[in-house]
Amino acid sequence: MTAARDVAVSGMDSQEVEMGRVQAGRTRARTWRWAALLLVFSVALLPGCSKKSSSDDDIYDASGGSATGGVGEDDMARGGSLDQYRRGTLGGGEQGPLSDVYFAYDSIELSDNAREILRANADWLGENPRAKVEIEGHCDSRGTIEYNLALGAKRANAARDYLVSLGVSSSRLTTISYGKELQVCQEETESCWADNRRTHFVVGQ
Amino acid sequence: MTPLAAEEEAMSEVTRATITASPTRRRWRVGVAPLGWRVGVALLLGWTALVAAPHAARAQVRGLITGPGETAFPIAVTDLQGGGGEAGRLFGATLTRNLDLSGLFRVLDPGSFNGGGGGPEDVDFGSWASMGARLLVTGRISSGGGDVTVEARLFDVAERRQLGGKRYSGSSRDVRRMANRFADEILLQLTGEAGPFDSRVAFISTRSGRFKELYVMNLDGSDLRQLTRNQTINLSPSWAPDARSLVFTSFKDGRPKLYEMDVTTGRERLIPTGPGMVMGASFSPDGREIAVTRGGGKGDSEIALVTPDGGAISRLTEGQAINVSPSFSPNGSQIVFCSGRTGSPQIYVMGTGGGQPRRLTSRGSYNTQPVWSPKGDKIAYTGRVDGRFQIFVVGADGGEPTQITSSRGDNVDPTWSPDGRYLIFSSTRAGKAQLYFSDARGVRQRQLITSPGSDSSPAWSSRLE
């Protein structure tokens, strides 16, 4: 049923017209539609199938999670910036016991002020030895998505490394970068940009 | 999802028919081929050259059309004979929009035609010439029982010749794709390289609310579909070479990971990439590997190669510096990427087998998001100029970059058309981020679609099959 043939269209210089028919294809498409519906239903009815994907996750987490620390992701999600964003409260001044640290544009360098804040955070962690912390790296809205994800990761790492140098066990610390995706301040002004260039500390148990 | 599958099936049958007919097409395409190619073919296929020789004069139009942004050729697009109602109108409107977007044509106002010019076959060339048309599209449409057949022809008015003709059959849903395919055919006949219009664009948008979700549409804006609804952050889609699936980065499980989405079925799966968070990825041209940016052992960003099933994994970059945004050369032997190894983000090229990276950009202190043209000769990237972000194009071997945007807003996230003639990118030039279409020199830039949200990270697929 590939009735492709060349037709000399009358009257015009005997140029060829390429043509094709599609009847067979449409019938086949209907068959596929039913097959797809059947497949959707069988996937929905089989608990084994949906379990499979979550066990894939577990395998991945075993390698990914252990390399960055032992805090469960469910614990981390609660109270973190992404969680706040989903609840619509990001930038609403919700504060944990640890203060944010701020950075200069396109920089991962810890200023004197940043080190002072990190020392206070390390003190608090010394007084609360069971607390674990996810360190979030954030960037301002300028620049590109992927580069800012990488920059945020370096900011989170800089804060982590300094906390570790102050005696905090690295097993209590995980890092994540949100790049420029989760802004606490939306305006395109110097002061807003400065507020967004931060590491944020989310405490879990 | 299922109706799209039906549409795909229907149109792919047309493709198969076209392929079956290719010996014929090759025979008469010889007339419009470059001289060197024509000679080569003549040597290989002596009989072909004999058949084609009388048509060699057709090369006149082609010789005048060199690229988008050059002199726009006046082209008349007539209403399809037989009417076809909405289907006929859609075909004409879609074809006209494509020809206009191409930058190669000035589409004449149909109001000036005065019903003259003859029929689809018995064209009155003198009449079209006097109306200022250099090229002419005619056609007829017939429909019945939900099936539509469109037959379209391209004429060189001055040469009084038909340059090409195609007949498409399918359902009434396929009419816009027929117009896209005929636009691609017109560019093929006039330039030797098919157009990019029968393709898809994936992108990230907030049009459904606050969250960045993944969307896909046809280049003409039709068949827009939301692919993710996880209400978190989804980033940086990149197509598989067959345009059936794409990879993207998602925070849907808390930490950013790499996922593959089948755009026809909507099926989504995790691609294991090893430890460390994912910060974007792109497919190799043969689809067998994915270059992924991931957090390294110390949480810095490195570029690694993984297979789509999460198999073999190798690291391409080393060290503490930021390395992001990998993009393969079309032959798969090299990768262009952004690295901060000298202190500021710059563009580098390295072999996929390893070796010392070669720096491509020498000016500016923030150059990133490189994307290699599917034709191999150019690389587009995003660079900062006076605090704003602009799109640049540079030769893959280096040389002087061309800044193709200069608007007050930011222009980021470039992606190439499958024919390497055009770019789509995201721009805030008119407020919220929207998608724009441009030729590779930036001469003509048009907003691609109007979004109620912010649209970003466009990814242009290969031509659909």
XYZ file of C-alpha atoms in Angstrom, chain B residues 20-326:
307
model
C 10.015 5.625 -2.672
C 9.750 8.264 -5.346
C 13.211 9.659 -4.740
C 14.899 8.353 -7.905
C 12.586 10.636 -9.827
C 13.276 13.564 -7.586
C 16.997 13.058 -7.839
C 16.733 13.033 -11.574
C 15.187 16.416 -11.878
C 16.917 17.948 -8.885
C 20.162 17.603 -10.753
C 19.167 20.713 -12.662
C 19.281 22.886 -9.557
C 22.370 21.380 -7.991
C 25.678 23.260 -7.712
C 27.904 22.814 -10.743
C 30.471 20.615 -9.023
C 27.822 18.313 -7.668
C 26.135 18.179 -11.039
C 29.365 17.119 -12.708
C 29.966 14.476 -10.064
C 26.528 13.038 -10.490
C 26.853 13.143 -14.252
C 29.991 11.061 -14.050
C 28.334 8.519 -11.834
C 25.027 8.446 -13.629
C 25.540 9.348 -17.245
C 21.955 8.702 -18.254
C 20.727 10.951 -15.465
C 22.685 13.901 -16.734
C 21.227 13.446 -20.174
C 17.717 13.470 -18.852
C 18.366 16.462 -16.653
C 20.299 18.586 -19.109
C 17.305 20.397 -20.622
C 16.309 21.667 -17.171
C 19.657 23.197 -16.237
C 18.323 26.691 -16.924
C 16.192 26.379 -13.813
C 19.208 27.217 -11.697
C 18.590 30.912 -12.283
C 16.389 31.489 -9.230
C 18.579 29.385 -7.067
C 21.669 31.325 -7.942
C 19.990 34.491 -6.687
C 18.848 33.075 -3.348
C 21.858 32.706 -1.102
C 20.474 32.920 2.422
C 17.972 34.438 4.810
C 18.270 38.183 5.068
C 19.276 38.538 1.430
C 17.002 40.136 -1.124
C 13.501 38.866 -0.461
C 11.950 37.214 -3.498
C 8.409 38.302 -4.359
C 6.238 35.214 -4.218
C 2.507 34.896 -4.837
C 0.581 32.248 -2.910
C -2.821 31.685 -4.476
C -5.872 30.240 -2.768
C -6.159 26.516 -3.293
C -8.549 25.640 -6.097
C -11.439 23.659 -4.726
C -11.601 25.908 -1.669
C -11.413 23.336 1.085
C -12.982 25.733 3.574
C -11.032 25.962 6.828
C -8.511 23.360 5.646
C -7.718 25.370 2.534
C -7.434 28.571 4.503
C -5.119 26.890 7.065
C -2.853 25.563 4.334
C -2.476 29.004 2.770
C -2.022 30.818 6.086
C 0.562 28.331 7.363
C 2.516 28.312 4.117
C 2.491 32.115 3.972
C 3.705 32.414 7.570
C 6.521 29.952 6.920
C 7.649 31.732 3.763
C 7.598 35.036 5.599
C 9.541 33.620 8.584
C 12.168 32.207 6.219
C 13.291 35.717 5.318
C 13.843 34.573 1.730
C 10.534 35.819 0.377
C 8.219 38.783 0.222
C 4.759 37.256 0.114
C 2.570 39.391 -2.160
C -0.789 40.652 -0.915
C -3.457 38.308 -2.312
C -5.756 41.348 -2.579
C -3.698 42.514 -5.570
C -4.266 39.360 -7.623
C -7.637 40.443 -9.088
C -8.552 36.860 -9.860
C -6.043 36.819 -12.729
C -3.159 34.471 -13.365
C -4.892 31.385 -14.677
C -5.492 28.047 -12.942
C -3.221 25.761 -10.943
C -1.934 24.086 -14.111
C -2.573 26.584 -16.919
C -0.674 29.437 -15.295
C -0.765 32.810 -17.052
C 2.873 33.704 -16.423
C 2.668 37.090 -18.115
C -0.109 38.140 -15.806
C 1.853 37.070 -12.704
C 4.972 38.825 -13.971
C 3.025 42.057 -14.386
C 1.784 41.721 -10.792
C 5.419 41.628 -9.625
C 5.593 37.941 -8.733
C 8.921 36.200 -9.295
C 7.710 32.929 -7.841
C 4.235 31.470 -7.684
C 2.514 28.777 -5.607
C -0.702 27.252 -6.878
C -2.597 24.254 -5.704
C -5.840 22.408 -5.407
C -7.517 20.717 -2.498
C -10.081 17.973 -2.391
C -11.670 16.400 0.610
C -14.139 13.714 1.506
C -14.877 11.563 4.517
C -12.382 13.431 6.671
C -9.579 12.856 4.190
C -7.865 15.790 2.545
C -5.637 15.797 -0.500
C -3.573 18.865 -1.292
C -1.594 19.183 -4.488
C 0.769 22.151 -4.523
C 3.103 23.482 -7.212
C 5.947 25.979 -7.262
C 6.602 28.011 -10.431
C 9.416 30.265 -11.586
C 7.406 33.039 -13.226
C 10.194 34.571 -15.326
C 11.392 31.196 -16.551
C 7.802 30.066 -17.088
C 8.587 26.764 -15.464
C 7.254 24.540 -12.747
C 10.046 24.017 -10.208
C 8.354 21.435 -8.036
C 5.105 19.771 -7.166
C 3.882 17.643 -4.285
C 0.679 15.857 -3.482
C -0.152 15.219 0.167
C -2.966 13.070 1.466
C -4.051 12.753 5.065
C -6.740 13.715 7.521
C -7.965 17.285 7.889
C -5.758 17.503 11.011
C -2.673 17.119 8.827
C -3.210 20.222 6.705
C -0.805 22.455 8.598
C 1.888 19.789 8.392
C 1.291 19.570 4.644
C 1.929 23.322 4.435
C 5.053 22.945 6.596
C 6.340 20.177 4.368
C 5.666 22.155 1.222
C 7.495 25.164 2.678
C 10.444 22.859 3.358
C 10.130 21.636 -0.250
C 10.128 25.176 -1.651
C 13.367 25.952 0.209
C 14.822 22.669 -1.025
C 14.041 23.528 -4.647
C 15.400 27.062 -4.413
C 18.446 26.569 -2.206
C 19.308 22.874 -2.354
C 18.654 22.541 1.407
C 15.195 21.710 2.776
C 13.557 24.191 5.123
C 13.115 23.656 8.889
C 9.358 24.090 9.167
C 8.172 20.513 9.682
C 9.695 20.317 13.163
C 8.894 20.775 16.829
C 9.996 23.093 19.591
C 10.176 22.021 23.230
C 10.441 24.759 25.812
C 9.932 25.647 29.457
C 7.026 27.883 30.367
C 5.153 29.299 33.348
C 2.000 29.710 31.274
C 0.076 27.302 33.524
C 0.931 29.149 36.725
C 3.999 29.795 38.869
C 5.853 26.625 37.998
C 8.290 26.014 35.191
C 6.817 23.108 33.248
C 7.905 21.421 30.023
C 5.913 22.040 26.832
C 6.123 20.989 23.204
C 4.544 22.395 20.056
C 4.968 22.259 16.330
C 7.113 25.084 14.981
C 3.936 26.691 13.574
C 2.542 26.905 17.115
C -0.016 24.153 16.617
C -0.464 21.074 18.802
C 0.835 22.818 21.933
C 0.971 20.336 24.799
C 2.072 20.482 28.426
C 4.348 17.503 29.083
C 5.051 17.866 32.831
C 2.706 18.746 35.690
C 4.963 18.131 38.682
C 4.717 21.713 40.022
C 8.413 22.017 40.768
C 11.228 23.191 38.488
C 11.865 21.664 35.057
C 14.804 22.884 32.989
C 16.862 22.648 29.813
C 15.141 20.225 27.409
C 17.245 18.623 24.647
C 15.867 16.485 21.819
C 16.868 12.989 20.897
C 17.927 12.995 17.235
C 14.740 11.194 16.129
C 12.586 13.996 17.620
C 10.468 11.428 19.444
C 11.815 11.984 22.935
C 13.798 14.540 24.874
C 15.829 14.741 28.056
C 15.321 17.437 30.673
C 16.410 18.277 34.204
C 13.740 18.215 36.904
C 13.563 18.928 40.644
C 10.405 16.850 40.919
C 12.025 14.425 43.366
C 13.677 17.172 45.389
C 17.166 16.897 43.966
C 17.651 17.731 40.275
C 17.904 14.600 38.120
C 17.839 13.752 34.453
C 14.669 12.386 32.844
C 13.696 11.276 29.378
C 10.208 12.031 28.096
C 8.575 10.297 25.137
C 6.607 13.173 23.635
C 4.100 10.900 21.899
C 3.165 8.715 24.855
C 4.056 11.145 27.650
C 6.022 8.363 29.306
C 8.790 9.646 31.549
C 11.760 7.803 33.009
C 14.793 8.545 35.135
C 18.206 8.362 33.481
C 20.789 7.450 36.128
C 23.788 9.778 35.921
C 25.762 8.811 38.996
C 26.269 10.910 42.118
C 25.812 14.633 42.099
C 23.003 16.914 40.998
C 22.163 17.309 37.321
C 22.478 20.736 35.671
C 21.417 20.062 32.087
C 22.263 17.567 29.341
C 22.222 17.095 25.579
C 22.010 14.148 23.191
C 24.788 13.048 20.872
C 23.861 13.188 17.150
C 23.517 9.397 16.944
C 21.428 9.264 20.115
C 23.714 6.726 21.777
C 25.198 9.069 24.359
C 24.129 11.977 26.483
C 26.514 14.662 27.670
C 25.379 15.643 31.132
C 26.470 18.400 33.497
C 26.518 17.057 37.029
C 27.896 17.910 40.408
C 31.336 16.385 40.725
C 32.765 14.547 43.693
C 33.256 17.842 45.521
C 29.993 19.238 44.233
C 31.535 21.302 41.461
C 30.176 20.841 37.976
C 31.689 18.466 35.460
C 30.663 17.154 32.055
C 30.262 13.415 31.715
C 29.034 11.036 29.032
C 26.281 8.592 29.923
C 24.167 6.280 27.813
C 20.388 6.774 27.662
C 19.917 3.614 29.731
C 22.370 4.834 32.355
C 25.109 2.454 31.279
C 28.687 3.466 30.629
C 29.768 6.662 32.280
C 32.915 8.629 31.581
C 34.050 12.053 32.722
C 35.156 14.577 30.114
C 36.281 17.440 32.334
C 38.450 17.567 35.430
C 39.266 20.102 38.078
C 37.432 22.523 40.330
C 36.173 24.936 37.693
C 32.590 25.298 36.523
C 31.950 23.249 33.365
C 28.406 23.400 31.938
C 26.198 23.406 28.804
C 27.741 20.699 26.583
